[in-house]
Amino acid sequence: MLIQNDQFNIGHICTQLQCELGHADRIAMRWIDAQNSRTDFTFGDLERHSNRFANALSALDVGKGDVFFTFLPKMPEQFFAFLGTLKIQAVCGTLFSNFGEDALLDRLGDSGAVGIITRKSLYKKVARIRGKLPALRFVILVDGDDDQSAGVYSYARIMAEASDSFDTQPTSVETPSVLHYTSGSTGKPKGVLHRHGSLVSQKATTEGVLGLTENDIYWCTADQGWVTGTSYGIIGPWSLGVTQIHYGGGYDAQAWMELLAAEKITVWYSAPTALRMLMREDERIFSEADLSSLRSIFSVGEPLNPEVILWSQRLLKRDIYDTWFQTETGAIMIPNRPGIPIRPGSMGKPFEGIEPAILADDGTAVADGEQGNLCLKAGWPSMFVTYLNNESAYNSKFKNGWYYTGDTARRDSDGYYWFMGRSDDVINTAGHLISPFEVESALLEVEEVAESGVIGAPDELLFEKVVAFVQLHDRYQPSKDLEIKIRLHVSNRASSIATPQDIIFCDGIPKNKSGKIMRRVLKARYLGEDPGDTSTLEI
Ligand code: AMP
């Protein structure tokens, strides 16, 4: 498929180019809502809807380099908005629809977003913080019948007034494209900025790892709020003219198996927590399911335990290919894939053109079999371009031409990579990275809370769970009601996935002499292990 050198625009390649290649009448997206009603959108439809959105945004004075966000659950309008925003060379950020006010304020504020598309029920959260977002000029409501007030517009109105033809200007590889915020262990979330040239890696891995061709029917369960949802739920497959199933319902083993069967899905990309949930279900659901169309299953986001692969081999009669990547890498870097024997528990071997290394902190290579920092030779097409407004954090991730991923891993003598953990305190719960700092900040907003320390602890289902140590002000006592209040607060301010599973009331939070919370000590306390060297402990 021809991508012209001066036209790397993701929006263009996923829509207009597909029409030019003769795919205008092919189904690009079968949208299945939570009530199971189906609506098909062809590549021609995708082209016209995204063109309208591009024209509508231009009419609202959004232009090249401006940041625009989607804040929606999975729904067709989100895809049209994403592609339309990219067509005008504005940067498109996607916000997970569970985000609370603090999470929204951090992201919309840091990026200086000029506009956002959302729906009425979610807009309430934005309305409460709008006064703190001077750059945010307007909000588009997908379910707003009429413009509600100045700066709150109806999607139906702006789309009806916009033309469905749009001339996408030539877009270079370097032009900024997609923005996802990622959580670190300290400080605010960082805006990972990508460029239109990232499509080269996303397309290559969609072909070379997921094995998708024009004849496939593909389902990616990831939410578009995260990198898998944009790289492999939008860009990779549509750049190849592949038909995607997008499903608006939540987790339901029976419904999922029926979907795989009824839609004759050939390739399915999901995540370990969902697969572990399936493992707990009645086996009959799987033995009775007709999965004859299903060619391969892939997984990403957290370590995939060997038991899940063995379960799948036994009941689904297929392997599950685990793949490794992260927001910053933009595309799959180290995957298992058909043609390479799986070693259950390993994330596989590097994709063509990707050069990983296991390095010690001083930058020297460690021997095969030994644990070290998982690094990648800088320079692949979908490598992030910066952390928005935080060039120093970006630079700190690179040393001598190597990108330090923040993960630790080992390589075996046959070249397979094995994930060991994170080299920082970031918590991975159900495939979502959670910053302990963000949860601690939310906890400190609760009137009764004096100090807090948050850690991730092993969990059979979620991989890790969020555990909060909480010290109350002297005049308050721990209680079940207070636990509920704390959980609700974190859910409203950060997100429901950041809500602590365990809350442990304690008399003090261990800190070092410079006041840094010693999460290592809290973790050892929680697990009943030896905390190691505590010579710098203050409390
Ligand atoms: P995110 O940037 O939110 O996509 O999260 C990326 C992080 O999730 C990685 O740095 C890993 O810590 C973890 N991760 C992603 N895929 C895998 C995998 N296949 N195995 C183990 N950890 C993974």
Short mmCIF file of C-alpha atoms in Angstrom, two decimals, residues 144-440:
data_model
loop_
_atom_site.label_atom_id
_atom_site.label_comp_id
_atom_site.label_asym_id
_atom_site.label_seq_id
_atom_site.Cartn_x
_atom_site.Cartn_y
_atom_site.Cartn_z
CA GLY A 144 -26.57 17.82 23.18
CA ASP A 145 -29.67 18.55 21.05
CA ASP A 146 -28.95 22.26 20.87
CA ASP A 147 -26.05 24.44 21.86
CA GLN A 148 -26.41 24.68 25.62
CA SER A 149 -24.64 27.98 26.17
CA ALA A 150 -21.69 29.92 24.86
CA GLY A 151 -18.87 27.46 24.44
CA VAL A 152 -21.00 24.30 24.80
CA TYR A 153 -22.00 23.08 21.34
CA SER A 154 -24.17 20.32 19.99
CA TYR A 155 -22.35 17.67 17.96
CA ALA A 156 -25.42 17.19 15.76
CA ARG A 157 -25.55 20.90 14.95
CA ILE A 158 -21.88 21.42 14.14
CA MET A 159 -21.73 18.22 12.07
CA ALA A 160 -24.91 19.14 10.12
CA GLU A 161 -23.44 22.52 9.24
CA ALA A 162 -20.09 21.10 8.11
CA SER A 163 -19.25 19.84 4.62
CA ASP A 164 -18.32 16.19 4.24
CA SER A 165 -15.41 16.90 1.95
CA PHE A 166 -12.09 18.01 3.29
CA ASP A 167 -8.70 18.47 1.71
CA THR A 168 -6.11 17.16 4.15
CA GLN A 169 -2.97 19.23 3.86
CA PRO A 170 0.30 17.36 3.24
CA THR A 171 1.49 16.19 6.64
CA SER A 172 5.07 15.24 7.42
CA VAL A 173 6.35 12.34 9.50
CA GLU A 174 7.32 14.85 12.20
CA THR A 175 3.95 16.55 12.63
CA PRO A 176 2.63 15.93 16.19
CA SER A 177 -0.38 13.62 16.27
CA VAL A 178 -1.60 11.79 19.37
CA LEU A 179 -1.27 12.66 23.06
CA HIS A 180 -1.66 10.19 25.93
CA TYR A 181 -0.87 10.99 29.54
CA THR A 182 1.04 8.40 31.51
CA SER A 183 1.54 8.15 35.24
CA GLY A 184 4.97 8.26 36.82
CA SER A 185 5.91 7.49 40.40
CA THR A 186 6.50 11.13 41.25
CA GLY A 187 4.90 14.33 40.07
CA LYS A 188 1.99 14.87 37.75
CA PRO A 189 1.16 12.61 34.80
CA LYS A 190 3.32 13.25 31.76
CA GLY A 191 1.93 13.98 28.28
CA VAL A 192 3.46 11.47 25.86
CA LEU A 193 3.42 13.13 22.44
CA HIS A 194 3.54 11.13 19.22
CA ARG A 195 3.88 12.12 15.57
CA HIS A 196 2.11 11.12 12.37
CA GLY A 197 5.13 9.00 11.35
CA SER A 198 4.26 6.62 14.24
CA LEU A 199 1.84 5.01 11.78
CA VAL A 200 4.80 3.31 10.11
CA SER A 201 5.45 1.19 13.22
CA GLN A 202 1.78 0.71 14.02
CA LYS A 203 1.02 -0.51 10.52
CA ALA A 204 4.11 -2.75 10.36
CA THR A 205 3.31 -4.45 13.68
CA THR A 206 -0.39 -4.81 12.86
CA GLU A 207 0.72 -6.73 9.79
CA GLY A 208 3.81 -8.43 11.17
CA VAL A 209 2.69 -9.30 14.70
CA LEU A 210 -1.12 -9.39 14.71
CA GLY A 211 -0.95 -10.77 11.17
CA LEU A 212 -3.92 -8.72 9.96
CA THR A 213 -4.85 -8.57 6.29
CA GLU A 214 -7.83 -7.08 4.47
CA ASN A 215 -9.77 -10.31 4.95
CA ASP A 216 -9.68 -10.24 8.72
CA ILE A 217 -12.38 -9.30 11.19
CA TYR A 218 -10.61 -7.92 14.19
CA TRP A 219 -11.61 -7.06 17.73
CA CYS A 220 -9.47 -5.05 20.12
CA THR A 221 -11.04 -4.74 23.57
CA ALA A 222 -8.84 -1.83 24.70
CA ASP A 223 -10.42 1.51 25.52
CA GLN A 224 -9.41 4.37 23.24
CA GLY A 225 -8.27 6.29 26.33
CA TRP A 226 -5.04 4.27 26.26
CA VAL A 227 -2.34 3.70 23.70
CA THR A 228 -3.48 0.20 22.70
CA GLY A 229 -6.90 1.63 21.90
CA THR A 230 -5.47 4.21 19.49
CA SER A 231 -2.48 2.33 18.02
CA TYR A 232 -4.31 -0.99 17.60
CA GLY A 233 -7.99 -0.02 17.92
CA ILE A 234 -7.75 2.73 15.28
CA ILE A 235 -4.51 3.45 13.44
CA GLY A 236 -2.88 0.07 12.70
CA PRO A 237 -5.95 -1.81 11.47
CA TRP A 238 -7.55 1.05 9.53
CA SER A 239 -4.26 1.94 7.86
CA LEU A 240 -4.52 -1.58 6.40
CA GLY A 241 -8.20 -1.41 5.46
CA VAL A 242 -9.18 -4.00 8.09
CA THR A 243 -12.74 -4.40 9.38
CA GLN A 244 -12.94 -3.80 13.11
CA ILE A 245 -15.60 -4.82 15.58
CA HIS A 246 -16.04 -2.18 18.26
CA TYR A 247 -18.18 -3.25 21.19
CA GLY A 248 -19.68 -0.86 23.72
CA GLY A 249 -20.63 -3.48 26.33
CA GLY A 250 -18.50 -4.32 29.33
CA TYR A 251 -16.96 -7.61 30.43
CA ASP A 252 -19.36 -10.56 30.07
CA ALA A 253 -17.90 -13.98 29.28
CA GLN A 254 -21.02 -15.33 27.59
CA ALA A 255 -21.55 -12.16 25.54
CA TRP A 256 -17.89 -12.11 24.51
CA MET A 257 -17.93 -15.70 23.30
CA GLU A 258 -21.16 -15.04 21.39
CA LEU A 259 -19.58 -11.98 19.84
CA LEU A 260 -16.51 -13.92 18.71
CA ALA A 261 -18.74 -16.55 17.17
CA ALA A 262 -21.48 -14.37 15.64
CA GLU A 263 -19.09 -11.85 14.10
CA LYS A 264 -16.67 -14.52 12.92
CA ILE A 265 -13.83 -12.62 14.51
CA THR A 266 -10.47 -13.86 13.25
CA VAL A 267 -8.03 -11.92 15.46
CA TRP A 268 -8.70 -10.84 19.02
CA TYR A 269 -6.48 -8.48 21.06
CA SER A 270 -7.21 -8.32 24.79
CA ALA A 271 -5.56 -8.05 28.20
CA PRO A 272 -4.45 -10.42 30.96
CA THR A 273 -6.95 -9.26 33.60
CA ALA A 274 -9.86 -9.93 31.23
CA LEU A 275 -8.37 -13.30 30.28
CA ARG A 276 -7.90 -14.20 33.96
CA MET A 277 -11.53 -13.27 34.58
CA LEU A 278 -12.54 -15.63 31.79
CA MET A 279 -10.51 -18.37 33.46
CA ARG A 280 -12.77 -18.15 36.50
CA GLU A 281 -15.94 -18.74 34.48
CA ASP A 282 -17.86 -21.95 33.91
CA GLU A 283 -15.92 -24.03 31.40
CA ARG A 284 -19.09 -24.83 29.46
CA ILE A 285 -19.18 -21.24 28.16
CA PHE A 286 -16.02 -22.01 26.21
CA SER A 287 -16.60 -25.60 25.22
CA GLU A 288 -19.98 -24.62 23.73
CA ALA A 289 -18.65 -21.54 21.91
CA ASP A 290 -18.07 -21.76 18.15
CA LEU A 291 -14.63 -20.23 17.76
CA SER A 292 -13.95 -21.79 14.39
CA SER A 293 -13.21 -18.41 12.76
CA LEU A 294 -10.75 -17.31 15.43
CA ARG A 295 -7.16 -17.53 14.20
CA SER A 296 -5.21 -15.89 16.98
CA ILE A 297 -5.47 -14.23 20.36
CA PHE A 298 -3.09 -11.54 21.58
CA SER A 299 -2.61 -9.91 24.96
CA VAL A 300 -0.93 -6.74 26.23
CA GLY A 301 -0.61 -4.48 29.23
CA GLU A 302 0.59 -6.66 32.09
CA PRO A 303 2.42 -9.93 32.48
CA LEU A 304 0.48 -12.88 31.09
CA ASN A 305 0.79 -15.80 33.47
CA PRO A 306 1.66 -19.16 31.92
CA GLU A 307 -1.53 -20.64 33.47
CA VAL A 308 -3.63 -18.40 31.24
CA ILE A 309 -1.88 -19.70 28.14
CA LEU A 310 -2.32 -23.29 29.32
CA TRP A 311 -6.01 -22.62 30.04
CA SER A 312 -6.46 -21.16 26.56
CA GLN A 313 -4.68 -24.08 24.91
CA ARG A 314 -7.00 -26.47 26.76
CA LEU A 315 -10.33 -24.68 26.38
CA LEU A 316 -10.03 -22.23 23.49
CA LYS A 317 -7.69 -24.59 21.65
CA ARG A 318 -5.39 -21.72 20.83
CA ASP A 319 -2.22 -20.06 22.10
CA ILE A 320 -2.31 -16.57 23.47
CA TYR A 321 0.47 -14.35 22.16
CA ASP A 322 1.66 -11.91 24.80
CA THR A 323 3.00 -8.60 23.45
CA TRP A 324 4.97 -5.88 25.22
CA PHE A 325 4.94 -2.17 24.61
CA GLN A 326 4.15 1.06 26.39
CA THR A 327 2.67 4.49 25.73
CA GLU A 328 6.11 5.92 24.97
CA THR A 329 6.96 3.25 22.40
CA GLY A 330 3.71 3.85 20.48
CA ALA A 331 3.76 0.37 18.97
CA ILE A 332 4.52 -3.23 19.88
CA MET A 333 8.25 -3.74 20.52
CA ILE A 334 8.68 -7.24 21.98
CA PRO A 335 5.99 -9.73 21.04
CA ASN A 336 5.17 -13.36 20.77
CA ARG A 337 3.68 -14.03 17.39
CA PRO A 338 2.69 -16.89 15.10
CA GLY A 339 5.77 -18.60 13.69
CA ILE A 340 7.89 -18.25 16.84
CA PRO A 341 7.38 -20.93 19.51
CA ILE A 342 5.86 -19.49 22.67
CA ARG A 343 7.67 -19.76 25.98
CA PRO A 344 4.79 -19.24 28.42
CA GLY A 345 5.64 -16.34 30.73
CA SER A 346 7.97 -14.64 28.26
CA MET A 347 6.96 -11.51 26.34
CA GLY A 348 8.65 -12.89 23.25
CA LYS A 349 11.34 -11.69 20.88
CA PRO A 350 11.91 -8.18 19.49
CA PHE A 351 10.01 -7.11 16.39
CA GLU A 352 12.10 -6.57 13.25
CA GLY A 353 14.11 -3.36 13.48
CA ILE A 354 13.79 -3.11 17.25
CA GLU A 355 16.95 -3.52 19.26
CA PRO A 356 16.43 -4.07 22.98
CA ALA A 357 19.18 -4.48 25.57
CA ILE A 358 19.30 -5.34 29.24
CA LEU A 359 21.54 -2.74 30.84
CA ALA A 360 22.79 -2.14 34.36
CA ASP A 361 22.26 1.31 35.92
CA ASP A 362 25.74 2.31 34.75
CA GLY A 363 24.83 1.51 31.15
CA THR A 364 26.85 -1.70 30.83
CA ALA A 365 25.19 -4.77 29.37
CA VAL A 366 24.27 -7.51 31.84
CA ALA A 367 24.75 -11.17 31.03
CA ASP A 368 21.93 -13.28 29.61
CA GLY A 369 19.75 -14.60 32.40
CA GLU A 370 20.40 -11.63 34.67
CA GLN A 371 17.94 -8.92 35.52
CA GLY A 372 18.53 -5.32 34.43
CA ASN A 373 16.88 -2.27 32.88
CA LEU A 374 14.94 -3.01 29.73
CA CYS A 375 16.24 -0.51 27.16
CA LEU A 376 15.59 0.07 23.48
CA LYS A 377 17.96 1.52 20.90
CA ALA A 378 16.43 4.95 20.23
CA GLY A 379 15.01 5.89 16.86
CA TRP A 380 12.14 3.60 15.82
CA PRO A 381 9.33 5.40 13.92
CA SER A 382 6.74 5.41 16.72
CA MET A 383 9.13 6.54 19.46
CA PHE A 384 7.49 9.38 21.41
CA VAL A 385 8.73 12.86 20.54
CA THR A 386 8.62 14.40 23.97
CA TYR A 387 6.84 14.65 27.28
CA LEU A 388 4.78 17.78 26.72
CA ASN A 389 6.18 20.75 28.66
CA ASN A 390 8.70 18.47 30.32
CA GLU A 391 11.74 18.15 28.08
CA SER A 392 14.00 17.37 31.04
CA ALA A 393 11.94 14.31 32.01
CA TYR A 394 12.10 13.23 28.36
CA ASN A 395 15.87 13.66 28.20
CA SER A 396 16.33 11.78 31.45
CA LYS A 397 14.88 8.66 29.79
CA PHE A 398 17.75 8.48 27.28
CA LYS A 399 21.39 7.62 27.88
CA ASN A 400 24.01 7.01 25.16
CA GLY A 401 21.36 6.44 22.52
CA TRP A 402 19.33 3.99 24.65
CA TYR A 403 15.78 4.63 25.82
CA TYR A 404 15.22 3.36 29.39
CA THR A 405 11.70 1.94 29.55
CA GLY A 406 11.31 1.93 33.33
CA ASP A 407 10.79 -1.85 33.27
CA THR A 408 13.23 -4.47 34.43
CA ALA A 409 13.61 -7.69 32.47
CA ARG A 410 16.00 -10.46 31.56
CA ARG A 411 16.89 -12.12 28.27
CA ASP A 412 17.46 -15.83 28.03
CA SER A 413 20.19 -17.37 25.92
CA ASP A 414 17.73 -17.95 23.05
CA GLY A 415 16.83 -14.28 22.85
CA TYR A 416 13.43 -14.39 24.58
CA TYR A 417 12.67 -11.50 26.94
CA TRP A 418 11.11 -12.01 30.36
CA PHE A 419 9.39 -9.16 32.22
CA MET A 420 10.55 -8.83 35.84
CA GLY A 421 8.90 -5.66 37.14
CA ARG A 422 9.07 -1.89 37.18
CA SER A 423 12.17 -0.01 38.23
CA ASP A 424 9.97 2.66 39.82
CA ASP A 425 6.95 2.68 42.16
CA VAL A 426 4.32 2.88 39.42
CA ILE A 427 1.46 0.44 40.03
CA ASN A 428 0.07 -1.67 37.19
CA THR A 429 -3.48 -2.63 38.09
CA ALA A 430 -5.47 -4.48 35.42
CA GLY A 431 -3.09 -3.10 32.79
CA HIS A 432 -3.54 0.52 33.88
CA LEU A 433 -0.55 2.40 35.23
CA ILE A 434 -1.40 4.23 38.45
CA SER A 435 0.82 6.79 40.09
CA PRO A 436 1.06 6.29 43.87
CA PHE A 437 1.71 10.03 44.07
CA GLU A 438 -1.63 10.85 42.42
CA VAL A 439 -3.53 8.58 44.82
CA GLU A 440 -1.65 10.02 47.81
#
